[in-house]
Short mmCIF file of C-alpha atoms in Angstrom, two decimals:
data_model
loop_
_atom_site.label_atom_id
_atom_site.label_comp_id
_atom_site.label_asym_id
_atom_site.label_seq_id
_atom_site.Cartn_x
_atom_site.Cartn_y
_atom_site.Cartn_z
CA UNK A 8 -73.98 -113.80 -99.90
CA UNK A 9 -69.94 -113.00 -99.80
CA UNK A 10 -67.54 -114.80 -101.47
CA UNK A 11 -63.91 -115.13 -101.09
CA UNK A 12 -62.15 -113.56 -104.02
CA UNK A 13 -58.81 -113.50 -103.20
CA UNK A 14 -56.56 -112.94 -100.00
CA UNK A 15 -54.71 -109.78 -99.54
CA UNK A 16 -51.15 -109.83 -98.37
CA UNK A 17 -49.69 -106.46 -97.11
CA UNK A 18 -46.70 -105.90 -94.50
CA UNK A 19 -48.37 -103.87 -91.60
CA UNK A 20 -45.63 -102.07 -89.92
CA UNK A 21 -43.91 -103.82 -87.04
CA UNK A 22 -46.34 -106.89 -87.43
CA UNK A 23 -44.84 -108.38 -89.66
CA UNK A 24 -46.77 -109.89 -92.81
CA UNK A 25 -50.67 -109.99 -92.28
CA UNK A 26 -53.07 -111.74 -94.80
CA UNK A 27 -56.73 -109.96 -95.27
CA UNK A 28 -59.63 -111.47 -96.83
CA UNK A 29 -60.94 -109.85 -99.57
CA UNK A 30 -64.69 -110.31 -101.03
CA UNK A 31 -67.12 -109.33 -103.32
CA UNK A 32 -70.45 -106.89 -102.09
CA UNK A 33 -72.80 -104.87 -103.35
CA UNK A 34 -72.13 -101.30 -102.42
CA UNK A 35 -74.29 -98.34 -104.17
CA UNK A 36 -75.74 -101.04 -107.13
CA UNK A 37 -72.43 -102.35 -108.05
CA UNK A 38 -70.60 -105.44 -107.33
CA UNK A 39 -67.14 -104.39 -106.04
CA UNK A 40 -64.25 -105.76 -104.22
CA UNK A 41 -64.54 -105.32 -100.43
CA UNK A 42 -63.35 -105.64 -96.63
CA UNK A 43 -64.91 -105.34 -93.27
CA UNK A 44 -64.07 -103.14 -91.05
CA UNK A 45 -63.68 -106.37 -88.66
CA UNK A 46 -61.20 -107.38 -90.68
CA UNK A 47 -59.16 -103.92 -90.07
CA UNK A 48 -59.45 -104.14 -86.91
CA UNK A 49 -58.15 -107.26 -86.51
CA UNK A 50 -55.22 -106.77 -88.73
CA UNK A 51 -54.17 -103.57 -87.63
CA UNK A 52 -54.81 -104.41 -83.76
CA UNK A 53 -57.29 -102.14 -83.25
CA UNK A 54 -60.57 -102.13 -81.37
CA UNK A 55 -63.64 -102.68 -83.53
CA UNK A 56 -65.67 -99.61 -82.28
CA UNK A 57 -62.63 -97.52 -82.61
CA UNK A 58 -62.46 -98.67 -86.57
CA UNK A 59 -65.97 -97.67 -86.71
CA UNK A 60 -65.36 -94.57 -85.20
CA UNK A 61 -62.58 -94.06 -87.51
CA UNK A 62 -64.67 -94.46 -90.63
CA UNK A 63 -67.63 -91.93 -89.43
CA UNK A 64 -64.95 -89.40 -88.35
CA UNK A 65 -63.40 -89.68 -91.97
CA UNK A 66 -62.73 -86.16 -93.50
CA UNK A 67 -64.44 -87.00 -96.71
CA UNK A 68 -67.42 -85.84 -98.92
CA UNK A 69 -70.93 -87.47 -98.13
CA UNK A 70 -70.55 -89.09 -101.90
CA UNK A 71 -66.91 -90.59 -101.19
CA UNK A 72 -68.59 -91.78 -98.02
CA UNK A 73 -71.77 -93.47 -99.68
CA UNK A 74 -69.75 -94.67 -102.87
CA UNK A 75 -66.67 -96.39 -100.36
CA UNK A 76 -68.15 -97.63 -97.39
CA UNK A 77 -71.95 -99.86 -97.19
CA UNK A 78 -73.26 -100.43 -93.75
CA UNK A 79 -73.82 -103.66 -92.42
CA UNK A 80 -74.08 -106.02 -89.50
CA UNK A 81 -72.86 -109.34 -88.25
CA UNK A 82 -73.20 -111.47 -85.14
CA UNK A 83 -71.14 -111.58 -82.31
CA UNK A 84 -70.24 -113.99 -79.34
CA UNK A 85 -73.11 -112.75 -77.52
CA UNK A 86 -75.67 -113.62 -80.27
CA UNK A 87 -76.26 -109.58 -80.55
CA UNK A 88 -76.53 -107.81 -83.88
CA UNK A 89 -73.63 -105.90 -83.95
CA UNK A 90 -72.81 -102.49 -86.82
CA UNK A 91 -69.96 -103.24 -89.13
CA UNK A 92 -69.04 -101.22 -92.52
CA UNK A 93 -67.89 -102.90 -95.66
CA UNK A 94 -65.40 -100.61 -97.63
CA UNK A 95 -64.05 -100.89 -101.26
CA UNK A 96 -60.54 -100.22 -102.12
CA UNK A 97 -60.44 -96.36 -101.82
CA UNK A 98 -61.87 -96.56 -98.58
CA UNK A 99 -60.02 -98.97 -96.92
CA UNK A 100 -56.75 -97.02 -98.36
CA UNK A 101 -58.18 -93.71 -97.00
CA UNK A 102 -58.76 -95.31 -93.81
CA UNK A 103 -55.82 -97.20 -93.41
CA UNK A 104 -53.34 -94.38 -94.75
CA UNK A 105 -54.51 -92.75 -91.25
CA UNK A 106 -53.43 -95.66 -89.66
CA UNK A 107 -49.67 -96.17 -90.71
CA UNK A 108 -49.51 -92.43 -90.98
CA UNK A 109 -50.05 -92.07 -87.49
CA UNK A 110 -47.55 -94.80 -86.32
CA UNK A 111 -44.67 -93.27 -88.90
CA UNK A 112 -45.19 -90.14 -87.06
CA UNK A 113 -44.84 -92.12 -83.59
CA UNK A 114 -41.49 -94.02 -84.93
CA UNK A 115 -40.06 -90.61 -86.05
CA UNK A 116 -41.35 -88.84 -83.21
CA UNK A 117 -38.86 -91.37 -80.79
CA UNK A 118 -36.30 -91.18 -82.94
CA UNK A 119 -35.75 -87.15 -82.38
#
């Protein structure tokens, strides 16, 4: 079972201030802080199945991969088991550092 062990605050770019759950979850034997991938989508506006194509497209050795980012499921709407990733730390920064890279380059790219 999760549980809440503190809320992340971060500024995501042009959305003003966004608050993240954080939790704690067993990934490879150890207990580590964690988020879900549901939880970047939603605070980074993206679609879920593009965050989870995001995270199996990730340019990163198969240990990084195993040691960052624990497979999981959840719920949805629909009552359908749905694929979700939990990610520690290093992934979420790997993943996310994609992210805001991406829309700096936009910004600067309309500013030329």
């Amino acid at each position: 079972m999760l549980r809440p062990i503190l809320m992340l605050k971060f500024k995501v770019q042009q959305k003003g201030l966004k608050t993240m759950l954080v939790e704690a979850k067993r990934i490879s034997k150890a207990e580590v802080t964690v988020v879900s991938s549901l939880d970047v989508a939603e605070t980074f506006g993206k679609q879920h199945a593009h965050v989870l194509r995001d995270i199996k497209e990730l340019e990163c050795s198969e240990e990084f991969r195993l040691s960052n980012f624990g497979e999981s499921s959840y719920i949805n709407s629909q009552n359908k088991k749905q694929p979700m990733y939990y990610m520690t730390r290093d992934g979420f920064t790997i993943l996310v550092i994609g992210y805001t890279w991406r829309e700096s380059n936009a910004v600067q790219g309309s500013l030329h």
